[in-house]
Structures are given as structure tokens and as C-alpha cells.
Short mmCIF file of C-alpha atoms in Angstrom, two decimals:
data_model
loop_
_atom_site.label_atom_id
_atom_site.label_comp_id
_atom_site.label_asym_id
_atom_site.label_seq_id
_atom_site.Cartn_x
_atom_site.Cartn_y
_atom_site.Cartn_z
CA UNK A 1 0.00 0.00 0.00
CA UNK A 2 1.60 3.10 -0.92
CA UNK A 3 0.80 6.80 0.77
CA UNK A 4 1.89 10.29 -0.32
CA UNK A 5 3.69 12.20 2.63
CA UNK A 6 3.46 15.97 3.28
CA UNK A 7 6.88 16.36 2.19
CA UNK A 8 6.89 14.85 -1.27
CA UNK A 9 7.57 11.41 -0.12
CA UNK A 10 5.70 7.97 0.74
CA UNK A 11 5.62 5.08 2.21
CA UNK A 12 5.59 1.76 0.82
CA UNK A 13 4.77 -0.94 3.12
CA UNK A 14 6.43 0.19 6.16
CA UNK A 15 9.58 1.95 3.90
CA UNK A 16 9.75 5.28 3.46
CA UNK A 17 11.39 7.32 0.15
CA UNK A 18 11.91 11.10 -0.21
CA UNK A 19 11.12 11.82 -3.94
CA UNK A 20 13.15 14.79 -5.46
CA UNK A 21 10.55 18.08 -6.48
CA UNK A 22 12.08 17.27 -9.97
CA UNK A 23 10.94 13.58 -10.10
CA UNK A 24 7.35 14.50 -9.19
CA UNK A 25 6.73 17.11 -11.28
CA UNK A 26 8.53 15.37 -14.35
CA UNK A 27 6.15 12.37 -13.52
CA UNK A 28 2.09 12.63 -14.89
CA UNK A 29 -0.65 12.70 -12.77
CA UNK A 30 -1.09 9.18 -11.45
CA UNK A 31 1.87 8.05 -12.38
CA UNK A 32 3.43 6.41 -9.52
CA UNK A 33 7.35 6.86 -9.09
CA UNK A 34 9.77 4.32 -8.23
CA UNK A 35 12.95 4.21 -7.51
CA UNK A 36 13.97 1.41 -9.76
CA UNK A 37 13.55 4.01 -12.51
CA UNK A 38 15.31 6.84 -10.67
CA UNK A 39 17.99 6.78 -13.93
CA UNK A 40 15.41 7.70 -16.46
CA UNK A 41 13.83 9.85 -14.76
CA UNK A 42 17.36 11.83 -13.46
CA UNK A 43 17.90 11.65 -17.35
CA UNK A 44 14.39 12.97 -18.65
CA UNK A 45 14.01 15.39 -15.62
CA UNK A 46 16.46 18.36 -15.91
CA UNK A 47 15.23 19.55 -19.26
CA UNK A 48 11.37 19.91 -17.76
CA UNK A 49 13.09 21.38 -14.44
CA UNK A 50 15.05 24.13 -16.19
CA UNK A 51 11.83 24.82 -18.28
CA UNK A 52 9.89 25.24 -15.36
CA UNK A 53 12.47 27.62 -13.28
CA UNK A 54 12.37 29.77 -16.64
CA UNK A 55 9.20 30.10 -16.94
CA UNK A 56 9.47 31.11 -13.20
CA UNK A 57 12.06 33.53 -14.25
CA UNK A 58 9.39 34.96 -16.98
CA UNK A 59 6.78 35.76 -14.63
CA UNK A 60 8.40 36.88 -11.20
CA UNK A 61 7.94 40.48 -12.07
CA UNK A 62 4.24 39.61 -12.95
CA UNK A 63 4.07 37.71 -9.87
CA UNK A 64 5.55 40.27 -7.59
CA UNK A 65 3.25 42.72 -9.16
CA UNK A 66 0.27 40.38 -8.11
CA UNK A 67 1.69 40.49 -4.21
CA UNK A 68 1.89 44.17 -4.32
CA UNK A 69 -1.39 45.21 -5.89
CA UNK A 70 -2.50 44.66 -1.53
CA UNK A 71 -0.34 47.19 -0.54
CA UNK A 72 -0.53 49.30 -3.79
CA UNK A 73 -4.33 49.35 -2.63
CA UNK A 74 -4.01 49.93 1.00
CA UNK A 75 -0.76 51.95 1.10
CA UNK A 76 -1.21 54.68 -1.39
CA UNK A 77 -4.23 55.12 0.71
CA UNK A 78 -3.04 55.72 4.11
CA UNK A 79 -1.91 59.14 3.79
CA UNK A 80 -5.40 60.18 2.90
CA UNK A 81 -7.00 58.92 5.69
CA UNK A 82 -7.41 61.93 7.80
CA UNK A 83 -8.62 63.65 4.60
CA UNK A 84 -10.82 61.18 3.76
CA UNK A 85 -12.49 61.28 7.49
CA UNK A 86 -13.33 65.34 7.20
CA UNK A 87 -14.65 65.13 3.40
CA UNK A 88 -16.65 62.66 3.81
CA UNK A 89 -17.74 64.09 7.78
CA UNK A 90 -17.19 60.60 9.48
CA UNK A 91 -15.24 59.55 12.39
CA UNK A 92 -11.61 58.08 12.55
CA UNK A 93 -12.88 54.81 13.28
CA UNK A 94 -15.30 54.87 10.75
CA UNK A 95 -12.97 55.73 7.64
CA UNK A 96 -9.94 52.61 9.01
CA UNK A 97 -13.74 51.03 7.88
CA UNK A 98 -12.41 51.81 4.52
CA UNK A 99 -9.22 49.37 5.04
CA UNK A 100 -10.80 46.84 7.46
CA UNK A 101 -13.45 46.50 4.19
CA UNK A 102 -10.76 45.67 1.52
CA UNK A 103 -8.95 43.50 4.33
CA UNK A 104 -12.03 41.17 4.74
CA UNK A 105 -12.70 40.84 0.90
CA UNK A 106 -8.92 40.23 0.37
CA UNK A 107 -9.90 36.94 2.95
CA UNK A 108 -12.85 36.18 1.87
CA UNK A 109 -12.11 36.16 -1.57
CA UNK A 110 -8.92 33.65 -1.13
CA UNK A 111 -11.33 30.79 0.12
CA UNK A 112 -13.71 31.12 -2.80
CA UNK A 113 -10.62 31.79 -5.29
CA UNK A 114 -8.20 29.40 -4.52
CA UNK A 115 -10.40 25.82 -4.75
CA UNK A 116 -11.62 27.53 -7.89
CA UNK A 117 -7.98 28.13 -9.00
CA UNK A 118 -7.22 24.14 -8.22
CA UNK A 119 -10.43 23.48 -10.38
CA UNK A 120 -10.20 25.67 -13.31
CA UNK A 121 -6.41 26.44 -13.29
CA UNK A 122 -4.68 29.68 -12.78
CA UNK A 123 -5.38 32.01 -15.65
CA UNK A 124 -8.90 32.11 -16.12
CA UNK A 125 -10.22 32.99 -11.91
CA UNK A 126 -7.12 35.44 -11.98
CA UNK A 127 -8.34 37.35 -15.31
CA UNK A 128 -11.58 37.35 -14.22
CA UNK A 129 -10.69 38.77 -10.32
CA UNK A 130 -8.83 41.43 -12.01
CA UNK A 131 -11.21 43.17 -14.00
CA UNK A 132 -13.55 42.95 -10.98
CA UNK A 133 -10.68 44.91 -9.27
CA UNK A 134 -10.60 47.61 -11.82
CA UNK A 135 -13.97 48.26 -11.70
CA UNK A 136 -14.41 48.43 -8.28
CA UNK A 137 -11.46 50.30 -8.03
CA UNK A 138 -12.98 53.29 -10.71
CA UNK A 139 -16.34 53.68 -8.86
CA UNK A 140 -14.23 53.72 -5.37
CA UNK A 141 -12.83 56.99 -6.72
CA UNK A 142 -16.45 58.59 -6.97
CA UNK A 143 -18.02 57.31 -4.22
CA UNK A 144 -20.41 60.25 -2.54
CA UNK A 145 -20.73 58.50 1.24
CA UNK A 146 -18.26 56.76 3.76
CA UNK A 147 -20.68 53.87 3.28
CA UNK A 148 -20.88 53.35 -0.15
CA UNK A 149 -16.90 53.62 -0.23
CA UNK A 150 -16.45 50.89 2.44
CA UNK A 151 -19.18 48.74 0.25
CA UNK A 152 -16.75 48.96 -2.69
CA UNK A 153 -13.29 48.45 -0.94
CA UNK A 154 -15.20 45.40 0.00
CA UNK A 155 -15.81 44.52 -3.81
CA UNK A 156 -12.35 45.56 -4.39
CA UNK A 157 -10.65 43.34 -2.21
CA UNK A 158 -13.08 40.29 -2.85
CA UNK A 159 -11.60 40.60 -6.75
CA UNK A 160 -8.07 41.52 -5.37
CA UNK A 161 -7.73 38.40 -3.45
CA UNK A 162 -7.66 36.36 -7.16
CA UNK A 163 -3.67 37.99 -7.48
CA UNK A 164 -2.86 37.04 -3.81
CA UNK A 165 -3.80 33.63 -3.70
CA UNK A 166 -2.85 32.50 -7.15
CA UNK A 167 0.54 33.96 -6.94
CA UNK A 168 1.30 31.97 -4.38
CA UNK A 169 -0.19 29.02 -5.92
CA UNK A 170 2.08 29.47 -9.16
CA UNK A 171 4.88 29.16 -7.25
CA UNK A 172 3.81 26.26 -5.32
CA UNK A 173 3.53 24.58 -9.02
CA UNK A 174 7.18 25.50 -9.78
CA UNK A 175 8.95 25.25 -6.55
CA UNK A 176 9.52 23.55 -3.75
CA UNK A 177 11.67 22.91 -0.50
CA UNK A 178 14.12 25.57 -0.57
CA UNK A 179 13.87 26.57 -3.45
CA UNK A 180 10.15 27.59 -2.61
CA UNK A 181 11.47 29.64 0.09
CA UNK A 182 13.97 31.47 -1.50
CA UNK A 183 11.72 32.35 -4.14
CA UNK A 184 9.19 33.37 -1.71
CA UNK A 185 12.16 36.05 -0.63
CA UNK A 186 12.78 37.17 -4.08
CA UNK A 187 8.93 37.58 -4.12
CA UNK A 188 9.06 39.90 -1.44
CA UNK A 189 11.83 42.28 -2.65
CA UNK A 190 9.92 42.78 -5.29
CA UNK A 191 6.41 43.27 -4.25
CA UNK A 192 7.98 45.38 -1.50
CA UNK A 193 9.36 48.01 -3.42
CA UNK A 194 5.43 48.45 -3.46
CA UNK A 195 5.10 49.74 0.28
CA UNK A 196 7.88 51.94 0.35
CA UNK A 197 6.75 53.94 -2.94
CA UNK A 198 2.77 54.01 -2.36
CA UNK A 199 2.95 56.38 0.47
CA UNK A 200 4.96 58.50 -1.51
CA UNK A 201 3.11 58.08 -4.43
CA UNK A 202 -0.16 59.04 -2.40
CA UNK A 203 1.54 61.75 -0.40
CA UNK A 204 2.49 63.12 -4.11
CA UNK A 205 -1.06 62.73 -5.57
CA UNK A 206 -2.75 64.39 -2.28
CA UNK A 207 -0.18 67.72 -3.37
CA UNK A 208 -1.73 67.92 -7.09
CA UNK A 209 -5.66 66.54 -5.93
CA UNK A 210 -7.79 64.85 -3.88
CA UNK A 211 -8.16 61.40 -2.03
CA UNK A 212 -10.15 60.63 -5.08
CA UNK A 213 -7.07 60.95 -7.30
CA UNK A 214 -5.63 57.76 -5.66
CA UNK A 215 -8.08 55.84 -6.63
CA UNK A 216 -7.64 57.19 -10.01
CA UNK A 217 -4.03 55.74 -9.94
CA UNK A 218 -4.97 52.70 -8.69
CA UNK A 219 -7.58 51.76 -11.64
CA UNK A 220 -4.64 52.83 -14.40
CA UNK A 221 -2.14 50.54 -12.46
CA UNK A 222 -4.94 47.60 -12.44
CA UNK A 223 -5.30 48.02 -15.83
CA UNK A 224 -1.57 48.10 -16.64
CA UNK A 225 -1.35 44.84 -14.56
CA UNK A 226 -4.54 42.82 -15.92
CA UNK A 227 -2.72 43.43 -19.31
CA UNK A 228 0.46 42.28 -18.23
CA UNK A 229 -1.16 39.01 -16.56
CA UNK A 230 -2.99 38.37 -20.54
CA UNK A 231 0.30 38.51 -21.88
CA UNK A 232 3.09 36.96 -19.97
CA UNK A 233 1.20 34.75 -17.02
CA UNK A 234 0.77 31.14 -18.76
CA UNK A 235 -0.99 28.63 -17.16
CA UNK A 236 0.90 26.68 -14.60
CA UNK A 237 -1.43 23.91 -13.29
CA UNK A 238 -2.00 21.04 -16.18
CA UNK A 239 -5.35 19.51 -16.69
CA UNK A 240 -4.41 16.22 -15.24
CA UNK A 241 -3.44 17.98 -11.91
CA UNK A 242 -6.37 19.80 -11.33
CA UNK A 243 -9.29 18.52 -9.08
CA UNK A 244 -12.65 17.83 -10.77
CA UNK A 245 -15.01 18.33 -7.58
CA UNK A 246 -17.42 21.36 -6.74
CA UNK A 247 -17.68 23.06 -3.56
CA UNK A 248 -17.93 19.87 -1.64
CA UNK A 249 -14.21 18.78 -2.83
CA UNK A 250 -12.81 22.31 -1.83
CA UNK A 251 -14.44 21.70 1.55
CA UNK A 252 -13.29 18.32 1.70
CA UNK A 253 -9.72 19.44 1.10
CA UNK A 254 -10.09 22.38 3.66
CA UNK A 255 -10.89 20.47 6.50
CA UNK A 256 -8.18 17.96 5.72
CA UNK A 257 -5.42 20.52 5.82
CA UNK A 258 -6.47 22.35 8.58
CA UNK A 259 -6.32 18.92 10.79
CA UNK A 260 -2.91 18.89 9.82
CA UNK A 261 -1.53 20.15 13.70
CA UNK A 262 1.23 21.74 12.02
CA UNK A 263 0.39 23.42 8.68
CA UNK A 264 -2.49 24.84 11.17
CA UNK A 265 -0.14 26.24 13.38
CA UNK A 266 2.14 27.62 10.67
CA UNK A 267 -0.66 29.45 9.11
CA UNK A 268 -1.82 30.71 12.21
CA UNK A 269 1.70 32.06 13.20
CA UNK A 270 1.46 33.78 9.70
CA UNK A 271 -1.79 35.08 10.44
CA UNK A 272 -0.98 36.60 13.66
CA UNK A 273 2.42 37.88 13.06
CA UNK A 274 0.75 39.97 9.42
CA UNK A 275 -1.96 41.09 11.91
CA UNK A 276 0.66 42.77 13.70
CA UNK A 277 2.11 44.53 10.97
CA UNK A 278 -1.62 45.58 9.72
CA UNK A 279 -2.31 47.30 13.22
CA UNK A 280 0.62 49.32 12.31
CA UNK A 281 -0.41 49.78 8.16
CA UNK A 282 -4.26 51.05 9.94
CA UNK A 283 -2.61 53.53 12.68
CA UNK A 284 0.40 54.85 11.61
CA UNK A 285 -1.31 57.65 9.63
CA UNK A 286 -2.56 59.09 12.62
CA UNK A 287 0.00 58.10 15.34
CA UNK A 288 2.56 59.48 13.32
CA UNK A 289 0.69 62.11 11.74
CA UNK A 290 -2.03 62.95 14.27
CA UNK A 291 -0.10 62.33 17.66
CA UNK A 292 3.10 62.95 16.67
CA UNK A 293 2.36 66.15 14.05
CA UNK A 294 4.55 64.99 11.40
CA UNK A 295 3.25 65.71 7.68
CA UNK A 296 2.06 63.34 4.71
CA UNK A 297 5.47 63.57 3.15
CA UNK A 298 7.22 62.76 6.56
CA UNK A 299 5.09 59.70 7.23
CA UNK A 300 5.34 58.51 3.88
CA UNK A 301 8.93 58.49 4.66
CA UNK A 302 9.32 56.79 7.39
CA UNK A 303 6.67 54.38 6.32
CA UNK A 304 9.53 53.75 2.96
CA UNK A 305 12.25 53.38 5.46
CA UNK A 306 10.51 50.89 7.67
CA UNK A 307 9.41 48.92 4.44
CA UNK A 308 13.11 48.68 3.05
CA UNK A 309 13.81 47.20 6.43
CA UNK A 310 11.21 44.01 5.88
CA UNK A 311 12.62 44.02 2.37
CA UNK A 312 16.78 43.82 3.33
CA UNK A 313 15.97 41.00 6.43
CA UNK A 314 13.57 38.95 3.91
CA UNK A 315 16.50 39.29 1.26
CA UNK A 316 18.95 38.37 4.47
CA UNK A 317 16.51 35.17 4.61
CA UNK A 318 16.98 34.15 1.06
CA UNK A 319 19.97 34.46 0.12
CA UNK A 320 22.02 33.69 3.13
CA UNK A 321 20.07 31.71 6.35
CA UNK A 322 17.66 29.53 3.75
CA UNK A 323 20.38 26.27 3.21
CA UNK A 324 22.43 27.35 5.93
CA UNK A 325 19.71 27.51 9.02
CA UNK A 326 16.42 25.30 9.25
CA UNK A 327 13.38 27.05 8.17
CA UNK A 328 11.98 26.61 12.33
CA UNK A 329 14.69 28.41 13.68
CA UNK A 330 14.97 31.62 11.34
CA UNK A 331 11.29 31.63 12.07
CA UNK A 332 11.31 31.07 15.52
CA UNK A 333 13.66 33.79 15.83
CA UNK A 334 11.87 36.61 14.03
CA UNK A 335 8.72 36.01 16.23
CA UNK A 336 10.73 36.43 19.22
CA UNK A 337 12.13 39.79 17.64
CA UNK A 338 8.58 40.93 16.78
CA UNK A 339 7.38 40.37 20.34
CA UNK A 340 10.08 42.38 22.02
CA UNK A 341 9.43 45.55 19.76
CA UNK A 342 5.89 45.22 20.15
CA UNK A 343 6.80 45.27 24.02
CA UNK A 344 8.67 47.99 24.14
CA UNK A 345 6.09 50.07 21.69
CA UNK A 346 3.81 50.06 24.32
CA UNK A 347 5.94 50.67 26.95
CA UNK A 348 6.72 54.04 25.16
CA UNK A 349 3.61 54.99 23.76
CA UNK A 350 2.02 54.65 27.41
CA UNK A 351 4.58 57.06 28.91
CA UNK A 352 6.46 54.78 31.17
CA UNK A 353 9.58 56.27 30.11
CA UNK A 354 8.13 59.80 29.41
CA UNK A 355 7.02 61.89 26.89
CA UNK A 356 9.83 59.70 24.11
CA UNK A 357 8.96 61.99 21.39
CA UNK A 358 8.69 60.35 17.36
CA UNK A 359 12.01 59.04 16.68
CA UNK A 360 12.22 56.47 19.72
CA UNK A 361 8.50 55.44 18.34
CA UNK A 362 9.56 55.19 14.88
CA UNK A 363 12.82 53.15 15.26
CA UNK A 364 10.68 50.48 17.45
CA UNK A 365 8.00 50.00 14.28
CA UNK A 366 11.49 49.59 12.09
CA UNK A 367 12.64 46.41 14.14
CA UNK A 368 8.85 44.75 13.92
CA UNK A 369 8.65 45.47 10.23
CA UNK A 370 12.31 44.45 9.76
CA UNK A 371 11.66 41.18 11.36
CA UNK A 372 8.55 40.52 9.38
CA UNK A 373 11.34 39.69 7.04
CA UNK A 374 12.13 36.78 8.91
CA UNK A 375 8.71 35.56 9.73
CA UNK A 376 6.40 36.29 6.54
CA UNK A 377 7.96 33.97 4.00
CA UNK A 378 8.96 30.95 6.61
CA UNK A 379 5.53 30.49 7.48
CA UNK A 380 4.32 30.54 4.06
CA UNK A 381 7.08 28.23 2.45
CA UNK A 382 6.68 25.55 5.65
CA UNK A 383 3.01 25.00 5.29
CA UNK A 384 2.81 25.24 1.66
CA UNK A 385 5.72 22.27 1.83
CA UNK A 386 3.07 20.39 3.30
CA UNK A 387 0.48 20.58 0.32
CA UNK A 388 1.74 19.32 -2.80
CA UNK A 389 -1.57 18.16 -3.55
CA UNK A 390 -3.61 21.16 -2.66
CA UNK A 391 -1.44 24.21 -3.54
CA UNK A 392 -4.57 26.41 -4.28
CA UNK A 393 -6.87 25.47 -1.50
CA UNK A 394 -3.76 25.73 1.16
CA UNK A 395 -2.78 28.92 -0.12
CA UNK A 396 -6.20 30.45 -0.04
CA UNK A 397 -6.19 29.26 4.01
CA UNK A 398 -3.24 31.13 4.73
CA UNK A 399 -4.63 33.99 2.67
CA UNK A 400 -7.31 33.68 4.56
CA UNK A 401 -6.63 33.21 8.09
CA UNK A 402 -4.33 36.45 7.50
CA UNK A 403 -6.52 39.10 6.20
CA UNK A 404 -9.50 38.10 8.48
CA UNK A 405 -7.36 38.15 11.40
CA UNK A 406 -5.94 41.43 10.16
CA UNK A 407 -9.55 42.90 9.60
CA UNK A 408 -10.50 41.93 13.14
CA UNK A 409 -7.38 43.59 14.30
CA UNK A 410 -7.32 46.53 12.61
CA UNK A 411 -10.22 48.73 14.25
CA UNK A 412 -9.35 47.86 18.12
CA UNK A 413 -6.42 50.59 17.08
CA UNK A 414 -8.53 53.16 16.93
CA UNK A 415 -11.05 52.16 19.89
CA UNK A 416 -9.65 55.14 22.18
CA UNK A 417 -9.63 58.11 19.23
CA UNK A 418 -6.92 59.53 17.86
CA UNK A 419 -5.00 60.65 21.08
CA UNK A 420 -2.99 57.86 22.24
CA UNK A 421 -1.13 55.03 20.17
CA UNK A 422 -1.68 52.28 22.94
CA UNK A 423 -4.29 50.73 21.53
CA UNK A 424 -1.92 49.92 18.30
CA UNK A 425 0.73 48.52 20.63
CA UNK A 426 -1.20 46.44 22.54
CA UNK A 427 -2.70 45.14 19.59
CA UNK A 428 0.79 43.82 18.17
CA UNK A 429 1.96 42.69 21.32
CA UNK A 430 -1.02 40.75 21.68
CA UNK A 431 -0.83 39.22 18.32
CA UNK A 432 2.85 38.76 18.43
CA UNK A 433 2.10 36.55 21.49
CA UNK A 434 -0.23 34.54 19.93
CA UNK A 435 1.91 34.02 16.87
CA UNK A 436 4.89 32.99 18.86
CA UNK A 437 1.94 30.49 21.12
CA UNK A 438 1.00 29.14 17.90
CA UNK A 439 4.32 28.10 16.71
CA UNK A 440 5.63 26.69 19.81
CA UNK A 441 2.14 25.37 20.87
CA UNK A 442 1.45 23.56 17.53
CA UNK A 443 4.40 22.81 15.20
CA UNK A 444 6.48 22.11 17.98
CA UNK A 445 10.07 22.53 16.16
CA UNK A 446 11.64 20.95 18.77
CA UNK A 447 9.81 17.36 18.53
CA UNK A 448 10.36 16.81 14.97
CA UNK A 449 12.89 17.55 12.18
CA UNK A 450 11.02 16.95 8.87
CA UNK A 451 13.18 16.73 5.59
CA UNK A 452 11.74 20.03 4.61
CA UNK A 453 13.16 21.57 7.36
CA UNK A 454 17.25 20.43 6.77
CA UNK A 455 19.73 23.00 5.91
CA UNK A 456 20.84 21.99 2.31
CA UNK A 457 24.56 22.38 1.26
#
């Protein structure tokens, strides 16, 4: 009796083999690989291997583009915010409405889009989510009321949510083990550059117009994009590999990897550690700009600066500790690291050390976005390791669990007005905690020491 392992392995009564990522993709769907033909399959594999890695070549600017239409959407906004809340005459609280909005379509949208994406393959769902998003994204930018805004930020993230989770799924089809990971760091350099220039890009566009004139941007750059995607994204999943089940398959497969203890606990680590960072995307506008006095242009500066700090640690990751350090302990690490700036955050911003001023403030945020570097892309490579079969549905989980933990986070930073930046820190220490709970508590490093998880020479 033979039985697929998380890893990319099996067992065959009682033995267990490791098969190489290049001898299972090389091999068709339901074809079963055995070692006894490990020669012609080392000789037939390379050529498909080296295809595949170019064609992953080919699209990791499209794909990076995909990761940073989120913070393209969310980012250029934030130095409007205080604008936005006296044109349209609504509250603080009410207008971070506006973000929590295209947070929870960005989730809810994964776990419709991904299953589909496993189903249909990648090119069609994505196409389709990103005209959706251009749409939305043009009537966002006329939008009379605070209500009907939020309604389409909503629409706008349901259709945005097709470029999250499928990126992630394409590279699940051409990489794995390390090489995932790595490529999950080159992935981030490159959809980071995205935070550091949409603040600056909406601090510039609030100078020559409106908040309106953001949203403007946004529909010519989701237009650029969809085009882009018709041209150079090919399809990545073959016909044989996808699933032919409906809703009740996706379901199926849903519940299956979430009993999985330890993809659970990686994607809830993930989760918790991006709902950190989001308390700081949803309150930084008016702790730094509000509380501390400083103007668009200065925020969207410091914003940059803090984002180039997730992008040089996650480029750290990549290129130097992936291979050299096991994916647990670089991971286990940057948790720790995002817990003790979130500590000492709200020791500052509740005056046990005095009246600390902006920079002390400023340089904390730096460390917990610079260690995202070291936590974002290990938790997504280490449970997506653990779904060969399910790339899709596992990816639209983690999507998932992120943004709707993030859109649960992100108004408790504003429960006490616009006076006092506790609330934020308390809300990443909090979900720091529970990030670094969930790793200890349910993957367990310590216990186990999968193949996945080996430094590679």
C-alpha cells in the first residue's frame, strides 16, 4: 500500500522514500514513481526542471506585481485617511472602515478563489478577479458617502484576493523545498518596493488633488497589470493535476489541511504575526501624523524606510540563512524579535519612560517590520511544503486566516480616538504573542525535524 507524505515522499509498506521536487513534477498525474527508474527519470528530468524555473524567471515580475497590488491598494491610501475622514464628515474609526473593508474581501475572496484556481487552473479565476478589481477600483474613486466607499473596498478586495492567492499558488507549481522559500524572498523584494513607494506616491497625488485621485491611480495601475497578466502569465497547473469536484471537494480538502496540527499552526503564526504589521499599516497615519504632528510627506517616509527594512531581512533570509539555518529556527527567531518591539512600543507609547517623542517610536515600528522579514515567507514556504496536492486550496487558508485576522485587528487601534497610540501597541503585542503560542504550541520545532526543514549544502 503506498501513501503520499506531506513532504513529497511515501511510504511503501512500512519503507519510506523522499522523492526529489524534480521527479514529481517530471512524472504525470497518477503516475506512480519508483525508484527502480530513478535513472530515467534523473535523465528525462532536468530539461522539464530548467523549463519550469524559466518560466518562473518569466513571470516573477508579474508575480511580484500580483503580491503588491494589496499594498498598492491599501498603502497609497493611508496618507489620505485623515482627509478622507473630514470630506466625507465621518469619524476616525469609521474611515480605518475603509481598510478593514478591503482586508475582509482580500480573505474572503482567497477561500472562494483558490479551490476555484485548483479546479479551473490559474489564468482564467485570476483574469476574471482582475477586471472585478478595476472596476471596483474606478467607482471607489467617486463614491459620494463613507458607506458606499467601504461597500466597494469590499468589492475591491473580494476581486483583489484572485492575485494574492494564485501567486502563491504558481509558485507552489514551480517550486519547492528551498527553493520555494527562497523564491518566496525574491517575491518579497519585489512586491515590497510596493510599500515603500505608495505612500509617496499618495503623499504626491494628495499635493496635485484629492483622495479621489488615488483611486484614479490605482484603476490605471490595475489596468496596466490585468494586461500584463494576458500577456506573460501562462498557465501553470496542467489539466491532469487539477481537481474535478465542486464546492464539496474544496471543503473536503479544507478540513483535511487544517487537521494537519502543524500546517495549522504555521498558518496561524502567519496570520498573527501579518496582523501585527496591519495594526501598524491602519494607525500609523494618525500616530505618526495625528499624535506625533509629522506631515504626509514625513510619514510617507518613514513608512519607505521601515518597508526597506522588511525588504533587506527577507532578502537576508533568502539568500544567506535559507540552506544554511532550518526554516523553524529563522522563524522562531523573528517572532521572538517581533514580540520584544511590540513590548517595548507600548511601553513608550504609554509614557512609562516619558514623553519619548517620534524618533524612539519610529525606530521600534522599524525592528517589527524588519523582522517581518524573517517571519512572513517561513511560514508561508513551511506549510505550503506540506500541500503538494492542494497548492490552491492551502494557499487560499493562509490567505485567509491572515486578512480576516488582520480585519478583526485593525479597528481595536482606533477604539480610544486619535489621542494615544496604545491601543496599536497592545494590539501587536497581543498578536505577536499569539503568533509565537502558535508556533511553539502547535508545530512544535523541537519534537520533529522533517526533511523540509534540513539546511541543504
Amino acid at each position: 500500500m503506498e501513501r503520499w507524505m506531506p513532504d513529497g515522499g511515501r511510504t511503501t509498506e512500512g519503507r519510506t522514500e523522499h522523492i526529489r521536487p524534480e521527479q514529481r513534477r517530471s512524472a504525470p498525474s497518477g503516475t506512480r514513481t519508483d525508484t527502480r527508474t530513478d535513472t530515467r527519470t534523473e535523465a528525462l528530468a532536468p530539461g522539464a526542471v530548467v523549463a519550469a524555473r524559466r518560466a518562473g524567471l518569466l513571470v516573477t515580475l508579474v508575480l511580484g506585481g500580483l503580491t503588491a497590488l494589496p499594498p498598492l491598494s491599501m498603502d497609497m491610501y493611508l496618507p489620505a485617511l485623515p482627509e478622507v475622514t473630514r470630506s466625507l464628515g465621518t469619524t476616525a474609526a469609521t474611515a480605518q472602515l475603509t481598510l478593514t473593508a478591503c482586508l475582509a474581501g482580500m480573505a474572503l475572496g482567497q477561500i472562494v478563489v483558490g479551490p476555484m484556481s485548483d479546479k479551473w487552473g490559474r489564468r482564467g479565476p485570476l483574469l476574471t478577479g482582475m477586471v472585478v478589481y478595476v472596476v471596483a477600483t474606478a467607482i471607489c474613486a467617486f463614491a459620494p458617502t463613507v458607506e458606499l466607499l467601504v461597500g466597494f473596498r469590499l468589492l475591491q478586495g473580494l476581486a483583489g484576493a484572485a492575485g494574492i492567492v494564485i501567486a502563491r499558488a504558481v509558485v507552489r507549481d514551480l517550486y519547492d523545498g528551498m527553493e520555494m522559500a527562497r523564491f518566496f524572498s525574491t517575491l518579497m523584494l519585489i512586491s515590497g518596493v510596493a510599500p515603500v513607494i505608495a505612500p509617496v506616491i499618495g503623499g504626491q497625488v494628495m499635493r496635485l488633488t484629492d483622495w479621489r485621485g488615488i483611486f484614479v491611480v490605482l484603476t490605471v495601475v490595475g489596468v496596466l497589470l490585468t494586461l500584463v497578466v494576458w500577456k506573460w502569465l501562462h498557465e501553470t497547473l496542467p489539466p491532469e493535476q487539477r481537481h474535478s469536484g465542486g464546492v464539496g471537494h474544496a471543503l473536503r480538502t479544507m478540513r483535511g489541511l487544517l487537521a494537519d496540527r502543524i500546517f495549522t499552526g504555521y498558518m496561524l503564526a502567519g496570520g498573527l504575526a501579518f496582523a501585527a504589521l496591519f495594526a501598524y499599516v491602519a494607525a500609523s497615519p494618525f500616530v505618526v501624523q495625528e499624535i506625533y504632528g509629522a506631515s504626509p510627506q514625513t510619514f510617507s517616509l518613514l513608512f519607505g524606510v521601515n518597508s526597506i527594512g522588511l525588504i533587506a531581512v527577507g532578502q537576508l533570509n533568502g539568500k544567506v540563512l535559507v540552506g544554511r539555518v532550518s526554516l523553524d529556527r529563522v522563524l522562531g527567531v523573528g517572532l521572538l524579535v517581533i514580540v520584544g518591539a511590540a513590548l517595548a512600543l507600548l511601553l513608550m507609547t504609554a509614557g512609562v519612560f516619558g514623553d519619548v517623542g517620534l524618533f524612539p517610536v519610529a525606530a521600534g515600528l522599524f525592528v517589527l517590520m524588519s523582522a517581518m522579514g524573517l517571519a512572513m515567507p517561513n511560514t508561508n514556504a513551511s506549510a505550503l511544503m506540506r500541500t503538494p496536492h492542494a497548492a490552491g486550496s492551502a494557499s487560499a487558508l493562509i490567505g485567509t486566516a491572515s486578512f480576516l485576522i488582520g480585519a478583526v485587528a485593525s479597528p481595536l487601534v482606533g477604539i480610544a480616538g486619535e489621542e494615544t497610540a496604545v491601543p496599536m501597541a497592545v494590539v501587536q503585542l497581543v498578536c505577536a504573542a499569539g503568533a509565537l503560542a502558535a508556533f511553539v504550541g502547535l508545530v512544535r520545532p523541537w519534537r520533529h525535524q522533517r526533511p523540509a526543514d534540513l539546511p541543504v549544502a
